[in-house]
């Protein structure tokens, strides 16, 4: 046994959550708080800015909007894969995992392009530090998610999953959706809010 | 208030033997006194709560131990009692405490500073630069103020966070890089009030003292006139020689003496050095011996201080001291 | 698998399943929550001694004016490491130790929900502690104070490794605290014995539960701040640099958003200990249990709304400060509720003056003194006078020693007999208590007066003329008494281990499940999983509240001896719904912790190859850890979601 497994009692009145499900939700809560504090720092610093905020002009939206769509699509695909597993289609699950990985990698690649286009670096000023740290930490979470997806894919290929046996997939999926939601918040805060004149 | 004097007498034994007290309870002036009153109120409140709670505990013990038979069934529930003593009564006390605090806060608010004198206090590691805007007066570690007048302190930092605290004149205000903070003080009697840096600021945080010298308005005006002048030209030959030594030494890269080419901005302005009561932010008295020791061995007196040891021959040092000593 | 309710005759199978082999490998790989709990306790006490030695050096230096036993630099490292050690490496872990040991025992389970994660959180804790202490070996210990205000802690003003040890050490340790908290929460939600519904939780658990939830939301603030400071120092970033658009106060906000909840993290479980022990020795259940539980949760929540009371002198607007001042008043009310409930419990009980109870009485006094000085500093104009003075040092020691150390030592007297199977000496216990109580007050009470007399904190020496000498000497003398008390306590533990009287299952006649087990409890904890029908399963003959229910069933229950198994129940009502299969001993938790240590060393040096090796090792270890074993895959259905 590598982690605690839940075996429902015959005749249990309710569906039973796996411990992995609880555990990953706790991780999501605390990680969510971490991003909340980073964004708090962003808005706090912005509210004190003496000059324009963001100091280098409003960020360009096009490329990153496309990237946002890519990440959203990846969540959709993964959701489909998870559903497929419910019905026993492990092949579709593997396809979904593979596609999600590809989309995740593309997302990171586009982020790289976006970084290289910035006229300033993380050491330019506080805005630069915040921008690159927040997006960078998000990127790191995407990378971790990709590793989880890849591991899950290998396990799926080895036949570890079945409709009644899918904690690994559930946990990975919850984490990936979380990373996706965080991106929506980060995108709204860092990219959209300046255009709306929030600060 | 009579009781205050009486309470002060009670704390006196601990403050005995000090040349100048730094007691927050022995407050002078209209910024310090309301806080001292508040402090006594809080002490009384705290004392009452502690005594009442301890007595309640002892009574509970005593009462409960009268009978030693084991309680077979325990039906008693005291939720009501807990709500009354744990919520209602504390809430009343706390509300009263908060209101008094708010009242005091309002009395200290910035609006009282209409006709105030403005003094800039700039925190450095580990000394204070003091400026009187509009007069050209720049000094260090010593704030002169006229009695009976509100003095608005504008505090800012040259490096890290410090905090200005002159306990007898009122509460502290942090010196935060990137912002200018304000606080006002007032002294109703002439006197020297000791202050200190109250925010940990590194190696020599312990030696970052400050004096507030409150003087009658006329004396204060004379002090400002004197301090705003450039340094007096040295008269006797030793001092003339000393000035030359000084101007040729590395001292000038860090120190300013107005009226000479020395224009350094790293250390304190030395124009009227000899008029100050202490040296190096209160670390040592301003005597010739102490000054000499400081110049050749600042690191021995204040380890980690940003003033390096400057190699000087005995003769050079003597000449320099003669010069510095007449900078009144 | 059998979940039938039986009376168990033969525990041989259980023993074989749960016993950890007595080998080095067994020692390194065990996941037994009891052993991990003891390790937490022992390690935390070692850190208490280290922090205490630092405190001793501080008190020696301050005994007289103008002493030069310590250099300014060393003094600054010592008080910083004293604060960091006490708050992060002693006060919180010692409570995790008790929680780890007793959490499953209190709820009738056989281990924590994630046994391996539990081992992992311990290893990370020790390694992070060692990591922080290696800073002394290179002579660059953290020296920015425990709250490390920027910009003093930026590379421009503190160039060495000092603050890198601090940021990295706290990030490292934060991993342990966070996974530990997750483990407590999930265990509580899923592993309670049948019938142990949420309104029957042993009161201690409310403390640790609130603490764990607080950790989930507070720890990230510290982690974010430490990441930012690290990047400022090492990557030339400008989060806290006003010259480049940053803000120094941002650090203070982040730190105290973490910091204030943290001070409740290190006391709420200890207050839970008090709520556990006072009723046992008053021979009656806790008065107003629901209110006490509620006040615990309320303190945890309100604790997130008072942080700026640490920044009253920083120049915030009066209006926003007044909000935080009012919140600081309000937070005293839940404490008042708990206090009233404790008094009422004694009042309506029949107290027996045993040593654990003595420590609780000491706690009650210290708690009020420390609490009211907290309320005093919550009043803004008064705080302007005493903030950053010894008054605050007095406040923080009264609350920390009063609400943490005293209940913890009391709890040792109460629970060590369960852990070791042997009683502690009453006589030595009384000596320890009185020495500690008197020493504590002589050491810390005069600090209130010193603060009012204008003595700032964090000064390595003070002038002769300031008039602070007598009080400081008194304090240093008090420390000697306090230390003697702690030494007597440690000696009494040693004596008890060698020749304490056997404890038996329930020496205090207490009411909760752990006392139904032999002392020390067997590796599998419960031979059968009990069914609980009241808040006081062992007092049901005396206490009214089970009248309407069937009695609890401790002798008969599910055996589950075909592997490491325990019963899973629903969140609120604790209806049994599943059998949980738990992992056995493993080296991966230790290896993963070591891999993380490698990464942090790489970041410290800094060395890219070491960091990359560390990061790779972490990924490899985690995958290896979680990769299912063959048997597991064969075992068929795991679960539905
Ligand atoms: C053990 C941890 C702990 C606990 C429980 C508390 C409890 C409280 N603390 Fe304390 N605090 C610290 C640890 C703790 N504190 C530390 C470590 C610092 C310093 C950090 C540093 O700068 O290094 C600090 C500093 C600190 C400050 C900042 C001081 C400064 O730096 O200027 C303030 C200001 O408001 C404060 C307030 C309070 C309040 C209102 C409570 C309340 O929760 C207290 C409530 C309890 C009671 C009031 C007693 C019981 C109640 C009754 C008997 C009812 C009747 C009572 C009344 C009517 C008053 N604390
Ligand atoms: C749980 C928390 C905790 C505990 C238990 C203690 C315990 C003690 N503390 Fe601590 N203290 C803090 C938390 C704590 N402290 C914090 C957070 C700060 C602020 C730091 C900062 O400003 O950044 C602080 C700061 C602080 C200062 C202020 C330093 C300064 O501002 O310059 C002082 C000064 O006297 C002090 C003294 C003591 C003493 C004498 C003890 C005694 O109670 C210790 C008694 C215990 C022991 C001694 C252990 C037993 C040891 C042995 C048996 C071994 C032999 C011992 C010797 C050889 C001495 N502490
Ligand atoms: Cu400046 Cu402390
Ligand atoms: Cu606080």
PDB file of N, CA, C and O in Angstrom, chain C residues 186-212:
ATOM      1  N   UNK C 186      -7.754  15.938   7.488  1.00  0.00           N
ATOM      2  CA  UNK C 186      -8.373  14.813   6.779  1.00  0.00           C
ATOM      3  C   UNK C 186      -8.619  13.655   7.739  1.00  0.00           C
ATOM      4  O   UNK C 186      -9.652  12.983   7.660  1.00  0.00           O
ATOM      5  N   UNK C 187      -7.715  13.438   8.668  1.00  0.00           N
ATOM      6  CA  UNK C 187      -7.936  12.375   9.645  1.00  0.00           C
ATOM      7  C   UNK C 187      -9.212  12.633  10.433  1.00  0.00           C
ATOM      8  O   UNK C 187     -10.052  11.755  10.616  1.00  0.00           O
ATOM      9  N   UNK C 188      -9.346  13.872  10.870  1.00  0.00           N
ATOM     10  CA  UNK C 188     -10.528  14.198  11.661  1.00  0.00           C
ATOM     11  C   UNK C 188     -11.797  13.999  10.844  1.00  0.00           C
ATOM     12  O   UNK C 188     -12.800  13.495  11.334  1.00  0.00           O
ATOM     13  N   UNK C 189     -11.757  14.400   9.578  1.00  0.00           N
ATOM     14  CA  UNK C 189     -12.969  14.307   8.767  1.00  0.00           C
ATOM     15  C   UNK C 189     -13.343  12.850   8.518  1.00  0.00           C
ATOM     16  O   UNK C 189     -14.514  12.505   8.513  1.00  0.00           O
ATOM     17  N   UNK C 190     -12.344  11.989   8.297  1.00  0.00           N
ATOM     18  CA  UNK C 190     -12.674  10.672   7.769  1.00  0.00           C
ATOM     19  C   UNK C 190     -12.516   9.509   8.738  1.00  0.00           C
ATOM     20  O   UNK C 190     -13.101   8.461   8.517  1.00  0.00           O
ATOM     21  N   UNK C 191     -11.705   9.639   9.779  1.00  0.00           N
ATOM     22  CA  UNK C 191     -11.316   8.439  10.518  1.00  0.00           C
ATOM     23  C   UNK C 191     -11.941   8.271  11.893  1.00  0.00           C
ATOM     24  O   UNK C 191     -11.537   7.400  12.654  1.00  0.00           O
ATOM     25  N   UNK C 192     -12.902   9.116  12.246  1.00  0.00           N
ATOM     26  CA  UNK C 192     -13.459   8.986  13.586  1.00  0.00           C
ATOM     27  C   UNK C 192     -14.217   7.664  13.743  1.00  0.00           C
ATOM     28  O   UNK C 192     -14.855   7.194  12.800  1.00  0.00           O
ATOM     29  N   UNK C 193     -14.139   7.124  14.933  1.00  0.00           N
ATOM     30  CA  UNK C 193     -14.825   5.856  15.192  1.00  0.00           C
ATOM     31  C   UNK C 193     -16.324   6.045  14.984  1.00  0.00           C
ATOM     32  O   UNK C 193     -16.838   7.147  15.161  1.00  0.00           O
ATOM     33  N   UNK C 194     -17.019   4.984  14.635  1.00  0.00           N
ATOM     34  CA  UNK C 194     -18.468   5.081  14.451  1.00  0.00           C
ATOM     35  C   UNK C 194     -19.110   5.733  15.661  1.00  0.00           C
ATOM     36  O   UNK C 194     -18.791   5.385  16.811  1.00  0.00           O
ATOM     37  N   UNK C 195     -19.987   6.679  15.416  1.00  0.00           N
ATOM     38  CA  UNK C 195     -20.714   7.329  16.494  1.00  0.00           C
ATOM     39  C   UNK C 195     -20.023   8.558  17.067  1.00  0.00           C
ATOM     40  O   UNK C 195     -20.633   9.318  17.818  1.00  0.00           O
ATOM     41  N   UNK C 196     -18.765   8.779  16.730  1.00  0.00           N
ATOM     42  CA  UNK C 196     -18.064   9.942  17.294  1.00  0.00           C
ATOM     43  C   UNK C 196     -18.434  11.161  16.443  1.00  0.00           C
ATOM     44  O   UNK C 196     -17.622  11.698  15.697  1.00  0.00           O
ATOM     45  N   UNK C 197     -19.664  11.571  16.577  1.00  0.00           N
ATOM     46  CA  UNK C 197     -20.142  12.677  15.744  1.00  0.00           C
ATOM     47  C   UNK C 197     -19.452  13.966  16.174  1.00  0.00           C
ATOM     48  O   UNK C 197     -18.825  14.035  17.230  1.00  0.00           O
ATOM     49  N   UNK C 198     -19.606  14.988  15.344  1.00  0.00           N
ATOM     50  CA  UNK C 198     -18.801  16.186  15.520  1.00  0.00           C
ATOM     51  C   UNK C 198     -19.071  16.857  16.869  1.00  0.00           C
ATOM     52  O   UNK C 198     -18.195  17.474  17.451  1.00  0.00           O
ATOM     53  N   UNK C 199     -20.282  16.710  17.400  1.00  0.00           N
ATOM     54  CA  UNK C 199     -20.573  17.330  18.699  1.00  0.00           C
ATOM     55  C   UNK C 199     -20.023  16.522  19.864  1.00  0.00           C
ATOM     56  O   UNK C 199     -20.170  16.915  21.006  1.00  0.00           O
ATOM     57  N   UNK C 200     -19.404  15.376  19.565  1.00  0.00           N
ATOM     58  CA  UNK C 200     -18.815  14.583  20.650  1.00  0.00           C
ATOM     59  C   UNK C 200     -17.298  14.617  20.620  1.00  0.00           C
ATOM     60  O   UNK C 200     -16.648  13.897  21.364  1.00  0.00           O
ATOM     61  N   UNK C 201     -16.744  15.423  19.730  1.00  0.00           N
ATOM     62  CA  UNK C 201     -15.281  15.470  19.613  1.00  0.00           C
ATOM     63  C   UNK C 201     -14.646  15.796  20.951  1.00  0.00           C
ATOM     64  O   UNK C 201     -15.086  16.721  21.627  1.00  0.00           O
ATOM     65  N   UNK C 202     -13.600  15.094  21.327  1.00  0.00           N
ATOM     66  CA  UNK C 202     -12.843  15.531  22.508  1.00  0.00           C
ATOM     67  C   UNK C 202     -12.412  16.984  22.306  1.00  0.00           C
ATOM     68  O   UNK C 202     -11.990  17.358  21.213  1.00  0.00           O
ATOM     69  N   UNK C 203     -12.526  17.798  23.339  1.00  0.00           N
ATOM     70  CA  UNK C 203     -12.370  19.239  23.188  1.00  0.00           C
ATOM     71  C   UNK C 203     -10.984  19.622  22.661  1.00  0.00           C
ATOM     72  O   UNK C 203     -10.824  20.602  21.939  1.00  0.00           O
ATOM     73  N   UNK C 204      -9.988  18.827  23.014  1.00  0.00           N
ATOM     74  CA  UNK C 204      -8.628  19.092  22.538  1.00  0.00           C
ATOM     75  C   UNK C 204      -8.589  19.199  21.013  1.00  0.00           C
ATOM     76  O   UNK C 204      -7.880  20.020  20.435  1.00  0.00           O
ATOM     77  N   UNK C 205      -9.417  18.357  20.364  1.00  0.00           N
ATOM     78  CA  UNK C 205      -9.334  18.309  18.909  1.00  0.00           C
ATOM     79  C   UNK C 205      -9.813  19.585  18.250  1.00  0.00           C
ATOM     80  O   UNK C 205      -9.369  19.932  17.168  1.00  0.00           O
ATOM     81  N   UNK C 206     -10.737  20.292  18.912  1.00  0.00           N
ATOM     82  CA  UNK C 206     -11.161  21.563  18.336  1.00  0.00           C
ATOM     83  C   UNK C 206      -9.988  22.513  18.205  1.00  0.00           C
ATOM     84  O   UNK C 206      -9.879  23.274  17.244  1.00  0.00           O
ATOM     85  N   UNK C 207      -9.094  22.486  19.198  1.00  0.00           N
ATOM     86  CA  UNK C 207      -7.923  23.355  19.143  1.00  0.00           C
ATOM     87  C   UNK C 207      -7.041  23.020  17.965  1.00  0.00           C
ATOM     88  O   UNK C 207      -6.705  23.881  17.149  1.00  0.00           O
ATOM     89  N   UNK C 208      -6.691  21.731  17.848  1.00  0.00           N
ATOM     90  CA  UNK C 208      -5.780  21.362  16.765  1.00  0.00           C
ATOM     91  C   UNK C 208      -6.456  21.526  15.407  1.00  0.00           C
ATOM     92  O   UNK C 208      -5.818  21.914  14.430  1.00  0.00           O
ATOM     93  N   UNK C 209      -7.769  21.270  15.366  1.00  0.00           N
ATOM     94  CA  UNK C 209      -8.473  21.454  14.094  1.00  0.00           C
ATOM     95  C   UNK C 209      -8.425  22.920  13.660  1.00  0.00           C
ATOM     96  O   UNK C 209      -8.060  23.243  12.517  1.00  0.00           O
ATOM     97  N   UNK C 210      -8.757  23.815  14.580  1.00  0.00           N
ATOM     98  CA  UNK C 210      -8.737  25.243  14.243  1.00  0.00           C
ATOM     99  C   UNK C 210      -7.332  25.670  13.825  1.00  0.00           C
ATOM    100  O   UNK C 210      -7.141  26.389  12.838  1.00  0.00           O
ATOM    101  N   UNK C 211      -6.361  25.204  14.593  1.00  0.00           N
ATOM    102  CA  UNK C 211      -4.985  25.512  14.279  1.00  0.00           C
ATOM    103  C   UNK C 211      -4.626  25.041  12.876  1.00  0.00           C
ATOM    104  O   UNK C 211      -4.001  25.762  12.098  1.00  0.00           O
ATOM    105  N   UNK C 212      -5.038  23.820  12.528  1.00  0.00           N
ATOM    106  CA  UNK C 212      -4.653  23.269  11.236  1.00  0.00           C
ATOM    107  C   UNK C 212      -5.286  24.061  10.097  1.00  0.00           C
ATOM    108  O   UNK C 212      -4.630  24.346   9.096  1.00  0.00           O
TER     109      UNK C 212
END
